[in-house]
mmCIF file of C-alpha atoms in Angstrom:
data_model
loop_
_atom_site.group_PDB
_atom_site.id
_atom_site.type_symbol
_atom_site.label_atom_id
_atom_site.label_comp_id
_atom_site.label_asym_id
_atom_site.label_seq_id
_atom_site.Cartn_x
_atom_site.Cartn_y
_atom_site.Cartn_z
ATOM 1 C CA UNK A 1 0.000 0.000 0.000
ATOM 2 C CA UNK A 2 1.435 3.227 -1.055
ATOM 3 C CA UNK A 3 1.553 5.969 1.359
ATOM 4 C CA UNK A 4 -0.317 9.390 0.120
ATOM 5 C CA UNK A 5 0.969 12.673 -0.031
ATOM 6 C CA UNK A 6 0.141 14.801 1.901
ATOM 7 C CA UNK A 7 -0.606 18.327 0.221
ATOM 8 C CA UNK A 8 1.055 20.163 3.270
ATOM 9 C CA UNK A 9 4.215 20.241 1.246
ATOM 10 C CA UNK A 10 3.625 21.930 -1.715
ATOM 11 C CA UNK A 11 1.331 24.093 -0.137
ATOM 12 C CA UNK A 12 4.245 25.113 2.039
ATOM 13 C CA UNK A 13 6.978 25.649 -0.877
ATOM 14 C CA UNK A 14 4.383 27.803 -2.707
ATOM 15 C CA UNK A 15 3.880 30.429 0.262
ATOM 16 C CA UNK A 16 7.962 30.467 0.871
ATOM 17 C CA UNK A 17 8.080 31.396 -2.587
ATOM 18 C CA UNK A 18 5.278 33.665 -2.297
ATOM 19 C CA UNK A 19 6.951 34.891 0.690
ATOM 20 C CA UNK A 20 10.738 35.183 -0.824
ATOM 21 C CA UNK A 21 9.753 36.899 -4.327
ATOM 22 C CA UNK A 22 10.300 40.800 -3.083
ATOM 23 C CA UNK A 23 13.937 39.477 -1.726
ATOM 24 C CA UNK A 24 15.346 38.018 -4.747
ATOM 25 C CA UNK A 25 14.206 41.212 -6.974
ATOM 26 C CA UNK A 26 15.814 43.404 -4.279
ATOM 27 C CA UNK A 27 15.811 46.327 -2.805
ATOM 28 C CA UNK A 28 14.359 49.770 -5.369
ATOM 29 C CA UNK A 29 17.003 51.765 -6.609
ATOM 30 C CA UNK A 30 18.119 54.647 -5.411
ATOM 31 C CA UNK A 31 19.600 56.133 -8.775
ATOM 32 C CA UNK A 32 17.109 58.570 -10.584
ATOM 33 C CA UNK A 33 16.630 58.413 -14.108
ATOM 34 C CA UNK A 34 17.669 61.668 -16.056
ATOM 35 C CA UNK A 35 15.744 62.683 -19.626
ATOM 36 C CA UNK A 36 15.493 65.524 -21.576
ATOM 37 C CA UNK A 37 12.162 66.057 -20.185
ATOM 38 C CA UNK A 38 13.835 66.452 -16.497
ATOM 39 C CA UNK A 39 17.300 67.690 -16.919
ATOM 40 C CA UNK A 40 16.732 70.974 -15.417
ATOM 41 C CA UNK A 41 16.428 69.478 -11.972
ATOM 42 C CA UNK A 42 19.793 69.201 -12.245
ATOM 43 C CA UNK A 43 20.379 73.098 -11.832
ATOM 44 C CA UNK A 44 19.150 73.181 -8.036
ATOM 45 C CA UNK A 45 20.901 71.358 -5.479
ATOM 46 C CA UNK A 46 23.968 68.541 -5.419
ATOM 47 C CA UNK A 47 23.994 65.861 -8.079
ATOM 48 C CA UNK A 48 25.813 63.141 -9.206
ATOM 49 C CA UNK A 49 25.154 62.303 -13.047
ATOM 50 C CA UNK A 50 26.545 58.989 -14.633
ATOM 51 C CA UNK A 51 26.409 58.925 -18.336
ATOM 52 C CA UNK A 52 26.266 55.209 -19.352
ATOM 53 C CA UNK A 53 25.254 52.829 -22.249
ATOM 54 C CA UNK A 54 24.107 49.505 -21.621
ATOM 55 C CA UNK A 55 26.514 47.965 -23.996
ATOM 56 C CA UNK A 56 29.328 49.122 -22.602
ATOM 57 C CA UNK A 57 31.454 47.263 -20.900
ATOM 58 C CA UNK A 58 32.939 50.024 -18.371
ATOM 59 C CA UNK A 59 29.425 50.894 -17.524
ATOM 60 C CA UNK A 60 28.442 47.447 -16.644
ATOM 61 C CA UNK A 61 31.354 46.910 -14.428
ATOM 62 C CA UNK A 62 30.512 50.729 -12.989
ATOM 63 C CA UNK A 63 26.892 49.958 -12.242
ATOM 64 C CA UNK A 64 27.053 48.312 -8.727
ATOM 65 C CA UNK A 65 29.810 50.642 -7.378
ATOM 66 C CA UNK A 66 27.585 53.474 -8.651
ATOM 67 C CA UNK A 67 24.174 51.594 -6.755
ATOM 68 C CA UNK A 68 25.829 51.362 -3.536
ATOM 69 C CA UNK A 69 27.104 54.964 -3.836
ATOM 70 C CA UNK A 70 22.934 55.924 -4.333
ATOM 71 C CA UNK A 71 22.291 54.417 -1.304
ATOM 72 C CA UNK A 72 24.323 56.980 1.075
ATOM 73 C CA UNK A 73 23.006 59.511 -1.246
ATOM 74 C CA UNK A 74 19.909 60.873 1.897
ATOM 75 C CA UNK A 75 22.826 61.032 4.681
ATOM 76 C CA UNK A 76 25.244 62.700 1.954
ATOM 77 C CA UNK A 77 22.444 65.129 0.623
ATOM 78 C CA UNK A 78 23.634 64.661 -2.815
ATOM 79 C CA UNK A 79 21.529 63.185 -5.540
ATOM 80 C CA UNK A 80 22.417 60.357 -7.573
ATOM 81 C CA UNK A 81 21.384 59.982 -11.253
ATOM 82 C CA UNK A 82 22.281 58.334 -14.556
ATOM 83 C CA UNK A 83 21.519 59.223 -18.128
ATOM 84 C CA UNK A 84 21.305 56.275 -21.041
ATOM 85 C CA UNK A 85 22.647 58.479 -23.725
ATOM 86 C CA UNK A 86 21.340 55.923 -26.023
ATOM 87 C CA UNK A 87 17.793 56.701 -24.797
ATOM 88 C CA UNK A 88 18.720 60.591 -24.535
ATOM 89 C CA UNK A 89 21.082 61.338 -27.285
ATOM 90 C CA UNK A 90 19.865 65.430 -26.491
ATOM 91 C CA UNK A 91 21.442 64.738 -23.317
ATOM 92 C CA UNK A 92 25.074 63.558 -25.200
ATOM 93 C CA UNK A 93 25.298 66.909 -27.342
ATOM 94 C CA UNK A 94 24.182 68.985 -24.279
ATOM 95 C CA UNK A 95 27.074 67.848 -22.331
ATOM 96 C CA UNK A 96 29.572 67.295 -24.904
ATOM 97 C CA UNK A 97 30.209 62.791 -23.932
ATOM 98 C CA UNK A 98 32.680 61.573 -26.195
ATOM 99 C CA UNK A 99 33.812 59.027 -23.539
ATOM 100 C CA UNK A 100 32.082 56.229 -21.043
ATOM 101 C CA UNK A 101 30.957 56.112 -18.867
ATOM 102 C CA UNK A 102 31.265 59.933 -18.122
ATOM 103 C CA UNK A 103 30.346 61.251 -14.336
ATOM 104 C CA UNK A 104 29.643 65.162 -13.729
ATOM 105 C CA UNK A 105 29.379 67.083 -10.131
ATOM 106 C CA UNK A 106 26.881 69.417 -10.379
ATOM 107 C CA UNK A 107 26.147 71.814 -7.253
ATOM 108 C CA UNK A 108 23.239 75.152 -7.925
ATOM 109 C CA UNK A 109 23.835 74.838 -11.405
ATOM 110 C CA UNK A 110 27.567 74.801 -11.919
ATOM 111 C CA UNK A 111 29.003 71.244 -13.459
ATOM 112 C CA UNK A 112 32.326 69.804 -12.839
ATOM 113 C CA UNK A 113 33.837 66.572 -14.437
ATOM 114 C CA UNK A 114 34.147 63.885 -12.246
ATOM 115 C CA UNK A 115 38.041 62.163 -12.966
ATOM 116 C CA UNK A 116 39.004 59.927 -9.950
ATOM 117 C CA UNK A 117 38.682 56.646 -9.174
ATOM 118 C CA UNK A 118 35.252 54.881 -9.416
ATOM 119 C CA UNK A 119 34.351 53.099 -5.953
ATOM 120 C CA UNK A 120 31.942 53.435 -3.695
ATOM 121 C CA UNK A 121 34.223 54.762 -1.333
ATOM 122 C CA UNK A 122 36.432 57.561 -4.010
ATOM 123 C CA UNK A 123 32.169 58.620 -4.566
ATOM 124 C CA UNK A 124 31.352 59.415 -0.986
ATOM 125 C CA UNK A 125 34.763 61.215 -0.122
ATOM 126 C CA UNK A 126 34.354 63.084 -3.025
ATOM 127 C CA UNK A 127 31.076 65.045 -1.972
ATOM 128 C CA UNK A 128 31.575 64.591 2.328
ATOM 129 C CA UNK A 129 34.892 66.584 1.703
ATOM 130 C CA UNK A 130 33.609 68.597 -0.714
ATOM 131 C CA UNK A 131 36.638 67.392 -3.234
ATOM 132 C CA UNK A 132 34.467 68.821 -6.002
ATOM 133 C CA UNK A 133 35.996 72.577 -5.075
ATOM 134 C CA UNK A 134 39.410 72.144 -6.431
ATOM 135 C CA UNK A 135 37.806 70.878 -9.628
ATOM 136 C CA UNK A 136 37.487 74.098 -12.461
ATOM 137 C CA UNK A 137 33.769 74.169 -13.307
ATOM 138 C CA UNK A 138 32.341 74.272 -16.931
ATOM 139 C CA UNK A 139 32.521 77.485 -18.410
ATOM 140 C CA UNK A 140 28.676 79.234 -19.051
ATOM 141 C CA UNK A 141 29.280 79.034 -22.748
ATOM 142 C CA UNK A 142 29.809 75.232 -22.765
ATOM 143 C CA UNK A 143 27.528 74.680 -19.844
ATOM 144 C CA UNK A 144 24.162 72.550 -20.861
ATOM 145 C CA UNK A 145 21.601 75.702 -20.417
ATOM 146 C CA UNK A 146 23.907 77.552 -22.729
ATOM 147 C CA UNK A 147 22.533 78.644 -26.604
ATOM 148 C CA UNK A 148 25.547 76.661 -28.115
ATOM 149 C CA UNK A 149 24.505 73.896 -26.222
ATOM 150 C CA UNK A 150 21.346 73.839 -27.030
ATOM 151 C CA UNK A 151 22.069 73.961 -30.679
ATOM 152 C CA UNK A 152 23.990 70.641 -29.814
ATOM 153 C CA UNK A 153 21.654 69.003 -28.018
ATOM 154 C CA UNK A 154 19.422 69.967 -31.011
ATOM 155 C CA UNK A 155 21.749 68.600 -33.246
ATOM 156 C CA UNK A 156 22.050 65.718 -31.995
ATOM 157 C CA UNK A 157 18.517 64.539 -31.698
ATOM 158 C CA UNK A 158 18.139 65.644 -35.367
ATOM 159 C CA UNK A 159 20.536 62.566 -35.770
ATOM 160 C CA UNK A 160 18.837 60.179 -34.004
ATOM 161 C CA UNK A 161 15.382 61.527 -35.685
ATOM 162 C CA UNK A 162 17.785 60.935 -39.154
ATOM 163 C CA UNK A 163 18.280 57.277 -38.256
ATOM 164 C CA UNK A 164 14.953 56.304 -36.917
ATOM 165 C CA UNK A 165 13.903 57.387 -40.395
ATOM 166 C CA UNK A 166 16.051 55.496 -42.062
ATOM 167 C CA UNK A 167 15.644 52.406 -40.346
ATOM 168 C CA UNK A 168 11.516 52.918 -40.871
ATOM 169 C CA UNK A 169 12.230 53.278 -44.458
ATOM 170 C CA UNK A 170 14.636 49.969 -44.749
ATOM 171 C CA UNK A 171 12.951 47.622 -42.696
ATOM 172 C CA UNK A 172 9.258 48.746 -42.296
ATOM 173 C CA UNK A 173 9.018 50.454 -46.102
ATOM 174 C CA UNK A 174 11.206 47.622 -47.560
ATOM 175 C CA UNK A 175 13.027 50.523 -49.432
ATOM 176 C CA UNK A 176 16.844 50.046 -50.390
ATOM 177 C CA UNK A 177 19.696 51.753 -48.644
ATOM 178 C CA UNK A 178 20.381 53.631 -51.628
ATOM 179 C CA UNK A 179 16.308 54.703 -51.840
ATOM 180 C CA UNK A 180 16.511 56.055 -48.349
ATOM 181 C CA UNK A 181 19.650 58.265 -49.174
ATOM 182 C CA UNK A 182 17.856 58.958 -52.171
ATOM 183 C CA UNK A 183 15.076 60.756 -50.483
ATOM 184 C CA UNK A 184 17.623 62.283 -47.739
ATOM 185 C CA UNK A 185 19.304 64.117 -50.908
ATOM 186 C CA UNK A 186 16.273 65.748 -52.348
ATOM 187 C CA UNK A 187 15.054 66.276 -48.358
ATOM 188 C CA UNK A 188 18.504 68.107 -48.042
ATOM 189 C CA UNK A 189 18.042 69.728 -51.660
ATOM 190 C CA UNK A 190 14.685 71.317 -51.498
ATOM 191 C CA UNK A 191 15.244 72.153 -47.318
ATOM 192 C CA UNK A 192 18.083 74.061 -48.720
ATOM 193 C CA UNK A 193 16.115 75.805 -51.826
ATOM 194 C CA UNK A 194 13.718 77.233 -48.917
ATOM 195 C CA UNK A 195 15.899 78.163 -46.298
ATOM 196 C CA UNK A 196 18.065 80.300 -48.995
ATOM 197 C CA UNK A 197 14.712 81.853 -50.509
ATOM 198 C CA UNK A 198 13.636 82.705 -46.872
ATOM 199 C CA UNK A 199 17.018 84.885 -46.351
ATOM 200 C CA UNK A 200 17.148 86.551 -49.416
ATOM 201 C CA UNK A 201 13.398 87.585 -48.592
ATOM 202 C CA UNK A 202 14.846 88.685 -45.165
ATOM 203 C CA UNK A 203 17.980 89.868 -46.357
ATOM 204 C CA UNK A 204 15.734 92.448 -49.033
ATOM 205 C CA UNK A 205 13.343 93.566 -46.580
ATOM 206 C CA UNK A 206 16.021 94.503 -43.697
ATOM 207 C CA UNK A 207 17.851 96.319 -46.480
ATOM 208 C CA UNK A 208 16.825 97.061 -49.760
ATOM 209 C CA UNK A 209 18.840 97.630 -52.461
ATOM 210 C CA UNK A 210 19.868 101.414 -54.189
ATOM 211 C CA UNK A 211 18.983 101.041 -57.939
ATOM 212 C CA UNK A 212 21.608 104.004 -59.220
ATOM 213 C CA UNK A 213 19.921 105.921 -61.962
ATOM 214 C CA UNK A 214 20.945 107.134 -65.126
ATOM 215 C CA UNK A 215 22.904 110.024 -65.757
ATOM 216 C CA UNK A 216 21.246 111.968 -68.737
ATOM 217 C CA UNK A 217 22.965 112.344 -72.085
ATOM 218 C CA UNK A 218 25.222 115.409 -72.742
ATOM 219 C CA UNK A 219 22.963 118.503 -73.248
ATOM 220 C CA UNK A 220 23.161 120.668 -76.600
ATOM 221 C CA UNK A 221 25.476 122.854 -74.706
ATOM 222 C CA UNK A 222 28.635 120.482 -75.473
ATOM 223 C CA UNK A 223 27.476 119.864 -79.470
ATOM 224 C CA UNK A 224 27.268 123.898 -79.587
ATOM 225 C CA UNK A 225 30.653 123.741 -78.068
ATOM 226 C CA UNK A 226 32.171 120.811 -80.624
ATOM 227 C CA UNK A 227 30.617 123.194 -82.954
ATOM 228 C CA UNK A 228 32.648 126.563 -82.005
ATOM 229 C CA UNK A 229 35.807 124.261 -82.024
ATOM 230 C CA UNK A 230 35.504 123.728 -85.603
ATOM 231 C CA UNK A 231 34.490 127.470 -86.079
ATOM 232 C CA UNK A 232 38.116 127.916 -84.918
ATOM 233 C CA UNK A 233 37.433 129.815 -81.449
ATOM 234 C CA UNK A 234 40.286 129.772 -79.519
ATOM 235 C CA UNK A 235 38.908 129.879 -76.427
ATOM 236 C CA UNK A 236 36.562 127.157 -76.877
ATOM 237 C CA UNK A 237 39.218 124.971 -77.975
ATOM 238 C CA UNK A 238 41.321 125.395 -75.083
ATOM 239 C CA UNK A 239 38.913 125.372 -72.218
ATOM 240 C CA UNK A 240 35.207 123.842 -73.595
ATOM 241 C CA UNK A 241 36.104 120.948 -75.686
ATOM 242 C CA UNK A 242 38.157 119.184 -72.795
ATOM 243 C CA UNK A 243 35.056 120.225 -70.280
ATOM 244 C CA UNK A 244 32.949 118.741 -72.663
ATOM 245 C CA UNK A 245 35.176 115.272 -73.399
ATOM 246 C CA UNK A 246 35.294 114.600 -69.870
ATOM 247 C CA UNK A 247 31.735 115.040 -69.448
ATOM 248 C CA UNK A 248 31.046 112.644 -72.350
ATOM 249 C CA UNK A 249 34.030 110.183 -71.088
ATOM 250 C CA UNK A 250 32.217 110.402 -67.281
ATOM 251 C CA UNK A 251 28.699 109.486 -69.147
ATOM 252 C CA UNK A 252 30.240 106.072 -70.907
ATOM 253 C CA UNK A 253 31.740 104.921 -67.736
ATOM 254 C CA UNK A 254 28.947 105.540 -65.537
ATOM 255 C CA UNK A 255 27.080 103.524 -68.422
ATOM 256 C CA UNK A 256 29.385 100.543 -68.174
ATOM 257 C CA UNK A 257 29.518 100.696 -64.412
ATOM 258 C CA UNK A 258 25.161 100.081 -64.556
#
């Protein structure tokens, strides 16, 4: 006779599941998430931006260093962020990342470029003893609420808009690479014929052009003097007739000069 199970068991492995699942996912994080919908947070109080891509390798091996750093982020008074910059490519232009990952100090607005080590430890000394001071800060012209970098930022997304275009046309459209250039070109062709017909219009208006006018033709005055010349008046041949070929000269330059 076989013994029969007794349903205690799995009943029991179920709730200790049940009861473990919030454990093994962990603790929430305490790194905020940076977009170009939010980045002007980062203007009032102490920050701490990481500028990561999931791909990278650097990054990955940055991530828990930079997770256990969040955590003393409420007794430090410092706020810890990161920014995918292939989520936000706005974000790259605006702060100029050619490297990663890239870490900034930002405190009311001014932005310094984090360079030291990157532990936990090299993180919390940095901001408890204020090590942030002896770093230069970003000049105004290159810092992110800037006008050039705007215009970068702005750039930048343009790209990204660029690419998702050209991946909808290739693999949604079915077009070829060299139809989606194709339609780039005449994009860039006739965005070009517009832009230069908007300036000349503003250009014309702001300041209009001087249309020089004619000078009239020699008056009977000099004909009546070519005329006494031949006559054989002396006076009119040595004052008149070179009055009146320098007027005449004057005319046919001004003429080719229209």
């Amino acid at each position: 006779m076989t013994a029969s199970r007794s349903p205690v068991v799995p009943v029991a492995v179920l709730l200790l599941l049940v009861c473990g699942a919030p454990w093994t996912h962990g603790r929430r994080s305490d790194v905020r998430i940076i977009t170009d919908g939010n980045w002007k947070e980062l203007l009032e109080g102490e920050w701490m931006i990481e500028f990561y891509a999931p791909w990278c390798p650097a990054c990955q091996n940055l991530q828990p260093e930079w997770e256990s750093f969040a955590e003393w982020g409420e007794d430090l008074e410092v706020n810890v962020a990161k920014v995918d910059v292939t989520e936000q490519p706005g974000l790259s232009g605006r702060f100029i990342i050619t490297a990663l990952p890239t870490i900034y100090h930002c405190k009311d607005g001014e932005f310094r470029r984090y360079q030291g080590p990157r532990t936990k430890k090299d993180f919390i000394n940095f901001v408890s003893e204020k090590e942030w001071k002896s770093i230069e800060p970003v000049s105004s012209w290159f810092g992110p609420g800037s006008v050039l970098m705007s215009s970068m930022s702005a750039l930048f997304q343009l790209s990204m808009w660029i690419r998702t275009c050209h991946n909808y046309f290739i693999e949604d459209l079915g077009l070829p690479v060299w139809g989606s250039y194709t339609v780039f070109a005449l994009a860039t062709l006739l965005s070009g014929l517009l832009l230069g017909l908007c300036m000349i219009f503003v250009a014309d208006c702001l300041f209009p052009s001087k249309r020089r006018r004619a000078q009239p033709y020699p008056s009977n005055n000099c004909i009546n003097t070519e005329q006494d010349v031949y006559r054989g008046s002396i006076h009119s041949i040595q004052q008149e007739p070179l009055t009146c070929r320098e007027r005449n000269k004057n005319y046919y330059q001004n003429l080719l000069n229209l």
